[in-house]
XYZ file of N, CA and C in Angstrom:
633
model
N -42.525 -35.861 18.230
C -42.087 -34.903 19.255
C -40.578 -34.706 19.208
N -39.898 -36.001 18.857
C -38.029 -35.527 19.048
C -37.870 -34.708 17.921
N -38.488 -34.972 16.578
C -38.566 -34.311 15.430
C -38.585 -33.246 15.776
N -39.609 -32.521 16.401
C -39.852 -31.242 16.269
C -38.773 -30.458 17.424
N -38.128 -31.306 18.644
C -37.508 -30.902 19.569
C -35.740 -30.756 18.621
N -35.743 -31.255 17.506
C -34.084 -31.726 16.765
C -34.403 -29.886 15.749
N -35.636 -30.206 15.111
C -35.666 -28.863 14.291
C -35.775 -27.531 15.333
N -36.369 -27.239 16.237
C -36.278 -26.541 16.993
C -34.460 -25.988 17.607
N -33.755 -27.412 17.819
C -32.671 -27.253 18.348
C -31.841 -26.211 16.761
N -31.954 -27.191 16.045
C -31.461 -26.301 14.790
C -31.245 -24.735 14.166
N -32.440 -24.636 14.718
C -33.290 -23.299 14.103
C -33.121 -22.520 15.221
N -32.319 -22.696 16.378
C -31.487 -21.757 17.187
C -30.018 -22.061 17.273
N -29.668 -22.771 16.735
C -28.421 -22.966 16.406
C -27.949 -22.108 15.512
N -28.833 -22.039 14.409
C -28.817 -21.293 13.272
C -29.073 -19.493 13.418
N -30.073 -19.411 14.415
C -30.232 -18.201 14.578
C -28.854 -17.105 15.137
N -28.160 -18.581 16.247
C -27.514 -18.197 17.388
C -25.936 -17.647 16.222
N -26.067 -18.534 15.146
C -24.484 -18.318 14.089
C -24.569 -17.344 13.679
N -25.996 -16.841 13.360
C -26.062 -15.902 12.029
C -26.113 -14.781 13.438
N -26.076 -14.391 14.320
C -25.934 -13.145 14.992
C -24.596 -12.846 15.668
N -23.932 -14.532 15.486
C -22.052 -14.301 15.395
C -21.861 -13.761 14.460
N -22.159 -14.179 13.373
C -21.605 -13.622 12.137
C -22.026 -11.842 12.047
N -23.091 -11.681 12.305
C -23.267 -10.038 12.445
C -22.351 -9.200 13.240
N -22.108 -10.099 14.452
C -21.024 -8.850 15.817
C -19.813 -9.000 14.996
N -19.611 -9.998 14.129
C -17.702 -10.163 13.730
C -17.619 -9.059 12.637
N -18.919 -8.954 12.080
C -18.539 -7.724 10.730
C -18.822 -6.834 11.021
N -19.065 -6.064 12.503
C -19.178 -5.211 13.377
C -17.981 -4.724 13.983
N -17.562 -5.937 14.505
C -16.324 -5.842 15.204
C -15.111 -5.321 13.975
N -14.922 -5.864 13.004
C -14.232 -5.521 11.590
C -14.579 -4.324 11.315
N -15.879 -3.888 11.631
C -15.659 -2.460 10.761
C -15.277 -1.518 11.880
N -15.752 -1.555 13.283
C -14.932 -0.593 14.360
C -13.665 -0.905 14.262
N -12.891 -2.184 13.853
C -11.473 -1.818 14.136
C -10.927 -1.607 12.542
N -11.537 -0.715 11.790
C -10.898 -0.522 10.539
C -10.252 0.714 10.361
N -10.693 1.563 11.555
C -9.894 3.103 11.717
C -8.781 2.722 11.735
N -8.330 1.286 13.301
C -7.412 1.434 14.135
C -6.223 0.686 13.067
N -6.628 -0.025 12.473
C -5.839 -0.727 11.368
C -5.489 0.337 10.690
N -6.020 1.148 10.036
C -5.673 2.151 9.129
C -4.121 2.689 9.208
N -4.309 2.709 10.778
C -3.029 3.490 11.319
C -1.796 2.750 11.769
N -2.031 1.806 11.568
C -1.049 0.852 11.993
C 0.055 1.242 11.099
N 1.264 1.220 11.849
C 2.513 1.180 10.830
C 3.618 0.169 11.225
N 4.111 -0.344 10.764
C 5.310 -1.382 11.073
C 6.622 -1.054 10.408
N 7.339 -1.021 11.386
C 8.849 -0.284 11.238
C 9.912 -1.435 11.584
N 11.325 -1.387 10.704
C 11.966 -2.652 10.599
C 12.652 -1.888 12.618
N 12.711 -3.107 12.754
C 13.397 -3.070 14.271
C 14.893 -2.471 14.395
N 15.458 -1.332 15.333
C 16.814 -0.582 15.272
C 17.489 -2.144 15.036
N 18.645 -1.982 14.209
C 19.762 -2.787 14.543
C 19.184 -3.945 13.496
N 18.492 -4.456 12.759
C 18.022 -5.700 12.269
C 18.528 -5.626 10.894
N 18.812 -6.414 10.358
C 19.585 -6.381 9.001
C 18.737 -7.583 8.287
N 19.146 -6.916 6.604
C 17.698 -7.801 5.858
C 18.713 -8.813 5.678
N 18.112 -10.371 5.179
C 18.388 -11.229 4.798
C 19.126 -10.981 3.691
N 20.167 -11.650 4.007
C 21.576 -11.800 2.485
C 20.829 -12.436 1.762
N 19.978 -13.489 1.891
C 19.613 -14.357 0.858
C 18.032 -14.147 -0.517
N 17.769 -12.863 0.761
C 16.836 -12.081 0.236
C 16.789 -11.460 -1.299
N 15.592 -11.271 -2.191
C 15.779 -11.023 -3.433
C 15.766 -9.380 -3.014
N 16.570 -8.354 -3.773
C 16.635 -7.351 -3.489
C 15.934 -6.170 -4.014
N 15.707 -5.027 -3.537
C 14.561 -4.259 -4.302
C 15.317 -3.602 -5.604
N 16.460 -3.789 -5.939
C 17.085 -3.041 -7.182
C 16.784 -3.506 -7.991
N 16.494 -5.095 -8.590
C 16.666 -6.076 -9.319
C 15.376 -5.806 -10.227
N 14.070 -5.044 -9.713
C 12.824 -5.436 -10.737
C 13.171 -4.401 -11.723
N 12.451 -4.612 -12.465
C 12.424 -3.868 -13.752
C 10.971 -3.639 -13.768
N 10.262 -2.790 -14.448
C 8.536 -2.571 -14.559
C 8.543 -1.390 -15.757
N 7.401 -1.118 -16.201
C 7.046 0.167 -17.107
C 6.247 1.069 -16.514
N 6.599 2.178 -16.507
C 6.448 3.368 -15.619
C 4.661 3.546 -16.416
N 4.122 4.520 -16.029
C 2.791 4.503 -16.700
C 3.236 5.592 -18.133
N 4.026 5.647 -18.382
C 4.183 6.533 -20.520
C 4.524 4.821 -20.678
N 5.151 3.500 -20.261
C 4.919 2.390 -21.255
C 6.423 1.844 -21.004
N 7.246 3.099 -20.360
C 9.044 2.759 -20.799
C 9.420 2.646 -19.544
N 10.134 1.159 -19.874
C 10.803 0.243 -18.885
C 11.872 1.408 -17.635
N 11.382 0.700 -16.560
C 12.546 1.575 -15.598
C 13.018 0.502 -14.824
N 14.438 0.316 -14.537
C 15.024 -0.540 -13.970
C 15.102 0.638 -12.912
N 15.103 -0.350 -11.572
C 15.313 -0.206 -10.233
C 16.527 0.116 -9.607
N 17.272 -0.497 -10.256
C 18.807 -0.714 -10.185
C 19.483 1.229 -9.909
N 18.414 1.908 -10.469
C 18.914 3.548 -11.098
C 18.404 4.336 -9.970
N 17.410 3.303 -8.766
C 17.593 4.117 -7.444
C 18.618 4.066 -6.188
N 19.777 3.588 -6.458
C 20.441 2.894 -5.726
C 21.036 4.444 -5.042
N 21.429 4.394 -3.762
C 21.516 5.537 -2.904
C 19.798 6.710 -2.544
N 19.178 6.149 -3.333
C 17.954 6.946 -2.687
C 16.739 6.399 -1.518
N 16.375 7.149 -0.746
C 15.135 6.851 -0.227
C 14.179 6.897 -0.926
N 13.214 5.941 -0.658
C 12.113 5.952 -1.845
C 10.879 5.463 -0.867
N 9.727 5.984 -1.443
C 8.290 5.908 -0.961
C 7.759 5.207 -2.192
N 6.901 3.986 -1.736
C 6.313 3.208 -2.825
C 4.914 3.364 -1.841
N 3.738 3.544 -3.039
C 2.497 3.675 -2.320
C 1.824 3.844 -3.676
N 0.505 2.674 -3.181
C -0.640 2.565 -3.859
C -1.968 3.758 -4.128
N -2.001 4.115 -5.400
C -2.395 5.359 -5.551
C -4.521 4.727 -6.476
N -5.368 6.009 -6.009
C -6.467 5.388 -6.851
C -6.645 6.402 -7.205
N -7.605 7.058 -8.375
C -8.101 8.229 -8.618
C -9.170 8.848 -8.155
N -10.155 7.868 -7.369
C -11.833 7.575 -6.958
C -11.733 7.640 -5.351
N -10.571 8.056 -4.491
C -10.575 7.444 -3.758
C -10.637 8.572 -2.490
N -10.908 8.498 -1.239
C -11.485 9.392 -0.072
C -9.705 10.016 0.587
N -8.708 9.088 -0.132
C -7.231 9.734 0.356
C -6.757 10.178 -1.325
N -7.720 10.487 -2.598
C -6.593 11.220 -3.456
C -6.263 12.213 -3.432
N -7.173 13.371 -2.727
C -6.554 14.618 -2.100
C -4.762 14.484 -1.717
N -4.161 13.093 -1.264
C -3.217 12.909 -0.567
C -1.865 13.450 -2.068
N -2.590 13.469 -3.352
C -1.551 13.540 -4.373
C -0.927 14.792 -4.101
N -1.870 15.697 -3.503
C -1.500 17.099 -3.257
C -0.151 17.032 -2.434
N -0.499 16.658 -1.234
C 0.723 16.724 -0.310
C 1.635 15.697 -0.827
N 1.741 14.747 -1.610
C 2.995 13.598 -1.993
C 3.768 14.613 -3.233
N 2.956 15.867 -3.755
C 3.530 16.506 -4.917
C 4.253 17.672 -4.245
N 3.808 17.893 -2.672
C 4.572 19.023 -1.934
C 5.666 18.384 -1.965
N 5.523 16.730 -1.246
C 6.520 16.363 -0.768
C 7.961 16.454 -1.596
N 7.332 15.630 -2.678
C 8.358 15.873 -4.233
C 9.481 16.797 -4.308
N 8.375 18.073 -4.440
C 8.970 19.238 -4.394
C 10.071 19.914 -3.368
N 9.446 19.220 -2.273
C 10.475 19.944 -1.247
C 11.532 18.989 -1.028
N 11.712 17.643 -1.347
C 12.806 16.556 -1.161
C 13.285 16.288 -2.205
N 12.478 15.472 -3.081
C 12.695 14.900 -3.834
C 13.754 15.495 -5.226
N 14.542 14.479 -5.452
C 15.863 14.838 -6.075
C 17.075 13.500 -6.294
N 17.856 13.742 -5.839
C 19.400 13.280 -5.551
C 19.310 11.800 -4.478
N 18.341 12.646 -3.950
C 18.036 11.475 -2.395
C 17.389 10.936 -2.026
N 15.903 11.287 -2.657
C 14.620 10.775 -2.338
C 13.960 10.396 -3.891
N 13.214 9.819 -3.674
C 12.359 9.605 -4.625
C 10.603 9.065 -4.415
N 9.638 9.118 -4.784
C 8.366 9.023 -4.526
C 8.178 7.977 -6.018
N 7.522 6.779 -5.648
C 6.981 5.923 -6.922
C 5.359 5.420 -6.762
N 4.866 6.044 -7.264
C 3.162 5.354 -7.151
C 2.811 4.636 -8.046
N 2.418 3.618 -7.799
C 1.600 2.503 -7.924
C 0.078 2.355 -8.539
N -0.997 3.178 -9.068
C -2.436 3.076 -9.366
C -2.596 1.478 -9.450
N -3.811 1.427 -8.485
C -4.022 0.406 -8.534
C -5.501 -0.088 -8.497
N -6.320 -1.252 -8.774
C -7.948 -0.797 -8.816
C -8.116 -1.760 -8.052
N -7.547 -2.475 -6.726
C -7.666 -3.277 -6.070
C -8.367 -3.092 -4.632
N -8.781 -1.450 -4.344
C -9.614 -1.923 -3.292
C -11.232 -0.394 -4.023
N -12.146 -1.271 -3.878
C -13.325 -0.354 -4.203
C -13.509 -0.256 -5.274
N -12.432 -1.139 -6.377
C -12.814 -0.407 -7.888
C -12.577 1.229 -7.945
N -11.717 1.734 -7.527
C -11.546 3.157 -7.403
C -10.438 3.734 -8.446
N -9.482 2.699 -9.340
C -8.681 3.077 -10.497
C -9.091 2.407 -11.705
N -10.002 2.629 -12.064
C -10.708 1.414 -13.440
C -10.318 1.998 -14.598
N -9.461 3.211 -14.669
C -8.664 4.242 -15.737
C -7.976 3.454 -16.352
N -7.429 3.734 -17.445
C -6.368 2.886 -18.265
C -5.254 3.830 -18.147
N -3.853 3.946 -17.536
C -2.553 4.415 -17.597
C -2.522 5.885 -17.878
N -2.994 5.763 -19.497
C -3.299 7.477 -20.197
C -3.868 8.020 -19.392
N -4.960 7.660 -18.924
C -6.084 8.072 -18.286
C -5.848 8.486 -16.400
N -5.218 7.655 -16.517
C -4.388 7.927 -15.301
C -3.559 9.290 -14.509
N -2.955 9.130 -15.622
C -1.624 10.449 -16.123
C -2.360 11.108 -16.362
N -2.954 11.658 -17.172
C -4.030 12.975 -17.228
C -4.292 13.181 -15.929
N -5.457 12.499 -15.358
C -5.644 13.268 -13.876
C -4.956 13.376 -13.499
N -3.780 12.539 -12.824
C -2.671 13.083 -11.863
C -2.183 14.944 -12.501
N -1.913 14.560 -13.564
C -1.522 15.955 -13.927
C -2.943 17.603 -13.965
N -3.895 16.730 -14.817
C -4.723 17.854 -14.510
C -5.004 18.381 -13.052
N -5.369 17.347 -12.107
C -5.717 17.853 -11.405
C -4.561 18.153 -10.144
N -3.537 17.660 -10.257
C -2.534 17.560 -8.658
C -1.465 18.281 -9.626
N -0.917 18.062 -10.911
C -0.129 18.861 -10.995
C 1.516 17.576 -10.766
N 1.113 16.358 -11.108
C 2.343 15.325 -9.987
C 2.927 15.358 -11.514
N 4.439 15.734 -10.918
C 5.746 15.241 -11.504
C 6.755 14.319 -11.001
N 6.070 14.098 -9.876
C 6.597 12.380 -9.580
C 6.425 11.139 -10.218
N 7.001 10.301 -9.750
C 7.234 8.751 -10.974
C 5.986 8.455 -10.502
N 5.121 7.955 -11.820
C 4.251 6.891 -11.480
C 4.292 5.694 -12.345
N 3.867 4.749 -12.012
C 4.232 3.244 -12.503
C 3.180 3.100 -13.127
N 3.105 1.879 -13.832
C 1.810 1.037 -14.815
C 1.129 0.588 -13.651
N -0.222 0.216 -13.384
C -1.169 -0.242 -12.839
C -0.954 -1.804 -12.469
N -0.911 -1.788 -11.072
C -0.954 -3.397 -10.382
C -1.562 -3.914 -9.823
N -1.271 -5.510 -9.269
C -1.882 -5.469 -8.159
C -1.141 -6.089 -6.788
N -1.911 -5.878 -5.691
C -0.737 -4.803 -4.699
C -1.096 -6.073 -3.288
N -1.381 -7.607 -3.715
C -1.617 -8.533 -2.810
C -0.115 -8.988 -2.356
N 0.156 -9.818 -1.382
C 1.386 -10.427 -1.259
C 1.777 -12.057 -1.647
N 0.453 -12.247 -2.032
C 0.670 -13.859 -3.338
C 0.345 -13.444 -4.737
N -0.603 -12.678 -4.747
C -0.948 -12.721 -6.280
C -0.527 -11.744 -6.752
N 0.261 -10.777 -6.507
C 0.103 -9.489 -6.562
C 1.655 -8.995 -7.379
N 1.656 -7.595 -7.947
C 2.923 -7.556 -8.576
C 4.299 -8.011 -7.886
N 5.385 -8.435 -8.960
C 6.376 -8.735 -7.870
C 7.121 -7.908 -6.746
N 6.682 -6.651 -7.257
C 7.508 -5.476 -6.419
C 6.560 -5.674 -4.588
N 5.312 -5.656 -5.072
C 4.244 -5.843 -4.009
C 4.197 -7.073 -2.914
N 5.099 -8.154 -4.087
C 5.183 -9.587 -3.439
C 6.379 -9.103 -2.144
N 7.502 -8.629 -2.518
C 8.727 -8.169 -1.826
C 8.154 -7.378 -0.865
N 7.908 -6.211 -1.286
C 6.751 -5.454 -0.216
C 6.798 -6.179 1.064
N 5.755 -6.693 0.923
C 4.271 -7.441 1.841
C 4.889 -8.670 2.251
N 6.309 -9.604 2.060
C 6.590 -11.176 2.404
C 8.211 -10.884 2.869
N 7.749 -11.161 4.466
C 9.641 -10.741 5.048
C 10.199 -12.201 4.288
N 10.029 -13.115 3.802
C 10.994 -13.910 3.084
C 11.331 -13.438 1.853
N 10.798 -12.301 1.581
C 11.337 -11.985 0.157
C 12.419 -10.673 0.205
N 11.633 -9.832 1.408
C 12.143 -8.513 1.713
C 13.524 -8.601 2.778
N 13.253 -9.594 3.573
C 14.098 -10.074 4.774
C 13.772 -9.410 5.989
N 12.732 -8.197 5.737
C 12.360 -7.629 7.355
C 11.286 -8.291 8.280
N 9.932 -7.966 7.028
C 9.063 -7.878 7.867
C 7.308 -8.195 6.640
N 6.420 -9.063 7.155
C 5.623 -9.204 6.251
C 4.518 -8.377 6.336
N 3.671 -7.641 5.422
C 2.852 -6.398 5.503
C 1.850 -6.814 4.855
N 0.499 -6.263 4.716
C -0.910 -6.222 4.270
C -1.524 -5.085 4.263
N -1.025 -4.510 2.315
C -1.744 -3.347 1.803
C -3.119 -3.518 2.489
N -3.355 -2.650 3.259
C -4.733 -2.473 3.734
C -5.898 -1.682 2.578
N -5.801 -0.629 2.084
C -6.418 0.346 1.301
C -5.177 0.877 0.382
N -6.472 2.107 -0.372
C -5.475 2.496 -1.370
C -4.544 3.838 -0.591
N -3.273 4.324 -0.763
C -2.364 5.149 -0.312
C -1.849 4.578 0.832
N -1.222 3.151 0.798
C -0.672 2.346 1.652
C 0.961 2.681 1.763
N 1.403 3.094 2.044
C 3.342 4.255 1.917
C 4.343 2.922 2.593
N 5.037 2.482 1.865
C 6.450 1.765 2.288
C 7.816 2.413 2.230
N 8.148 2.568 2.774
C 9.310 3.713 2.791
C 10.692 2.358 2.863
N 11.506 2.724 2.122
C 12.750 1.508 1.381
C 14.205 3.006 1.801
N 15.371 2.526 2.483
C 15.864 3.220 2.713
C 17.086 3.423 1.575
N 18.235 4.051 1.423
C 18.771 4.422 0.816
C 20.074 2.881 0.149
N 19.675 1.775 0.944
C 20.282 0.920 0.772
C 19.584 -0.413 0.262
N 18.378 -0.178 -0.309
C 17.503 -1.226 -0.788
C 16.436 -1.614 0.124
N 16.837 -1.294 1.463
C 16.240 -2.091 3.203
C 15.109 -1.805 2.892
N 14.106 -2.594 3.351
C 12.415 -2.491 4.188
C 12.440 -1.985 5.283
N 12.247 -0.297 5.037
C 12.288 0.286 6.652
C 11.050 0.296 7.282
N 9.629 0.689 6.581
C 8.959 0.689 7.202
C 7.647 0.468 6.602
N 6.221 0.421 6.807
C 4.802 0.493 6.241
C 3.946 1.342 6.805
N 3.612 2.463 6.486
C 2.227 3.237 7.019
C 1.578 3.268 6.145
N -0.269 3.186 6.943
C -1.354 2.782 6.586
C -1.658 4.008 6.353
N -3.106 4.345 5.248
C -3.492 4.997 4.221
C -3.554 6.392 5.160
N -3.958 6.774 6.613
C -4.241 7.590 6.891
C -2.912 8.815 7.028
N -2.148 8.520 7.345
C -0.637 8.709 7.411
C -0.337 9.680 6.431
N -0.522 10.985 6.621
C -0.480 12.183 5.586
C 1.331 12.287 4.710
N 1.142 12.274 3.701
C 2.831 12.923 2.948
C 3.456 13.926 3.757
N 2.541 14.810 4.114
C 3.800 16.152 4.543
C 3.802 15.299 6.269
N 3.559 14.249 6.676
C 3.325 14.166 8.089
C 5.082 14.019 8.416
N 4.964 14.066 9.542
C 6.493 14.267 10.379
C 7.298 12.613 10.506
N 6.421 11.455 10.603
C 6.861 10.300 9.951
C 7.283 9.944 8.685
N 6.753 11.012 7.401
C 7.612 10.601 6.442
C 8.285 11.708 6.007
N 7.836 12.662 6.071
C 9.385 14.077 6.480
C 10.699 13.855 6.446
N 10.273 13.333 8.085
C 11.852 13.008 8.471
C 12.421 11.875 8.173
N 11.557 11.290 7.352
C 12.395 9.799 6.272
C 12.946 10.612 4.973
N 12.116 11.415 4.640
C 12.738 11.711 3.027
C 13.491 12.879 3.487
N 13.756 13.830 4.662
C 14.958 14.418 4.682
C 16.588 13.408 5.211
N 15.926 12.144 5.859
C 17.219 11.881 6.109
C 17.653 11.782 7.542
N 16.674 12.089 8.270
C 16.225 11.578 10.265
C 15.784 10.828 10.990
């Protein structure tokens, strides 16, 4: 009889976990809009860490193969954002190629990232890459070699990104793909908006004009 009163206890114990575990991946997927939108902006007045490694310093290979030092954006605003080809925001190349067009120059600059880190949605090889962007969006903006976009494992540019001990602001979590970090004209971590956050929108507008 205790036997059967111990398995009994079990076998609602068990029932009782496994229907936690259902509301939490419930609860995760209703708040995956609200995350989407989240953006984190360095605080007025806050200055990055002196001791901080700085965003000029990396070096990487653009996606044609040839090395671009960082060092050669110095005075520009720049948008770094994780790009896929497969993905429900690549429509977004459209408006990041308006954006280009209407800023980009002297002062601004746009750098994407392809990356196959959420959905399997960039499984292209570089070439392959560059073709679509061009066939289909038409982008004459910089795009980079293919990474990945975690804040431990992830490229070093991504590590800086995503770890205020590296950046000196503020620590971030690429959520999806077309994740936008906006770096101000002085190397700084100004800000992070999440994938939903349109190019021509009035939050990054008035970053790449200069407001």
């Amino acid at each position: 009889m205790k036997r059967i009163l111990i398995f009994s206890t079990i076998f609602i114990l068990l029932i009782m976990i496994a229907n936690l575990m259902k509301i939490g991946s419930l609860l995760t997927a209703l708040a995956l809009p609200f995350t989407q939108n989240t953006a984190l902006s360095r605080p007025n007045g806050t200055e990055m860490n002196a001791a901080a490694p700085n965003f000029y310093q990396f070096k990487m290979k653009g996606i044609d193969g040839k090395v671009i030092d960082f060092s050669q954006f110095k005075g520009k605003k720049i948008i770094v954002l994780n790009t896929a080809s497969k993905c429900g925001y690549t429509p977004q190349y459209e408006g990041l190629q308006e954006l280009h067009n209407a800023y980009g120059g002297e002062d601004f600059i746009i750098l994407g990232f392809p990356s196959n880190d959420f959905g399997f949605q960039e499984p292209g090889s570089e070439e392959k890459i560059a073709d679509f962007c061009e066939k289909n969006y038409g982008v004459t903006f910089q795009m980079m070699s293919k990474v990945k976009t975690s804040a431990k494992g992830g490229h070093p540019v991504y590590q800086w990104l995503c770890n205020a001990a590296q950046n000196g602001v503020s620590d971030a979590k690429v959520s999806w793909n077309f994740n936008k970090f906006l770096i101000d004209e002085n190397g700084r971590w100004t800000a992070h908006h999440a994938s939903r956050v349109e190019p021509m929108s009035a939050e990054i507008t008035s970053f790449a004009r200069g407001k």
